[in-house]
Amino acid sequence: MDQAAYVSRVLDLHRKLPGALARVLRDDRRTAIDLYQRSIPIEIVENAFTLVIARTARRPDDEPLDP
């Protein structure tokens, strides 16, 4: 997968996260590029986003997520 496709996929996954903005921020794009340059497999990124969704769904509404 080339860089443009990878970044596009990461940003698309990010936009689907609960509470995510509908638009892409510059820092989000930089992070996606950094993940590509560090050769992080897209499957790892997808799994990480799945974990974020699961953690968000399981917490009480008034309890903030740990970093």
Short mmCIF file of C-alpha atoms in Angstrom, two decimals, residues 9 13-14 16-18 42-58:
data_model
loop_
_atom_site.label_atom_id
_atom_site.label_comp_id
_atom_site.label_asym_id
_atom_site.label_seq_id
_atom_site.Cartn_x
_atom_site.Cartn_y
_atom_site.Cartn_z
CA ARG A 9 -7.36 4.64 5.22
CA LEU A 13 -10.92 4.99 10.24
CA HIS A 14 -10.28 7.93 12.55
CA LYS A 16 -15.51 6.83 12.19
CA LEU A 17 -14.48 6.88 15.84
CA PRO A 18 -17.19 7.92 18.30
CA ILE A 42 -2.50 -0.96 8.71
CA GLU A 43 -3.93 -4.00 10.53
CA ILE A 44 -2.32 -2.78 13.77
CA VAL A 45 -3.89 0.66 13.31
CA GLU A 46 -7.28 -0.90 12.58
CA ASN A 47 -7.02 -3.06 15.71
CA ALA A 48 -6.06 -0.04 17.81
CA PHE A 49 -9.12 1.86 16.60
CA THR A 50 -11.29 -1.18 17.38
CA LEU A 51 -9.93 -1.17 20.93
CA VAL A 52 -10.72 2.54 21.26
CA ILE A 53 -14.31 1.90 20.21
CA ALA A 54 -14.63 -1.02 22.64
CA ARG A 55 -13.15 0.97 25.54
CA THR A 56 -15.42 3.91 24.80
CA ALA A 57 -18.52 1.73 24.61
CA ARG A 58 -17.81 0.01 27.94
#
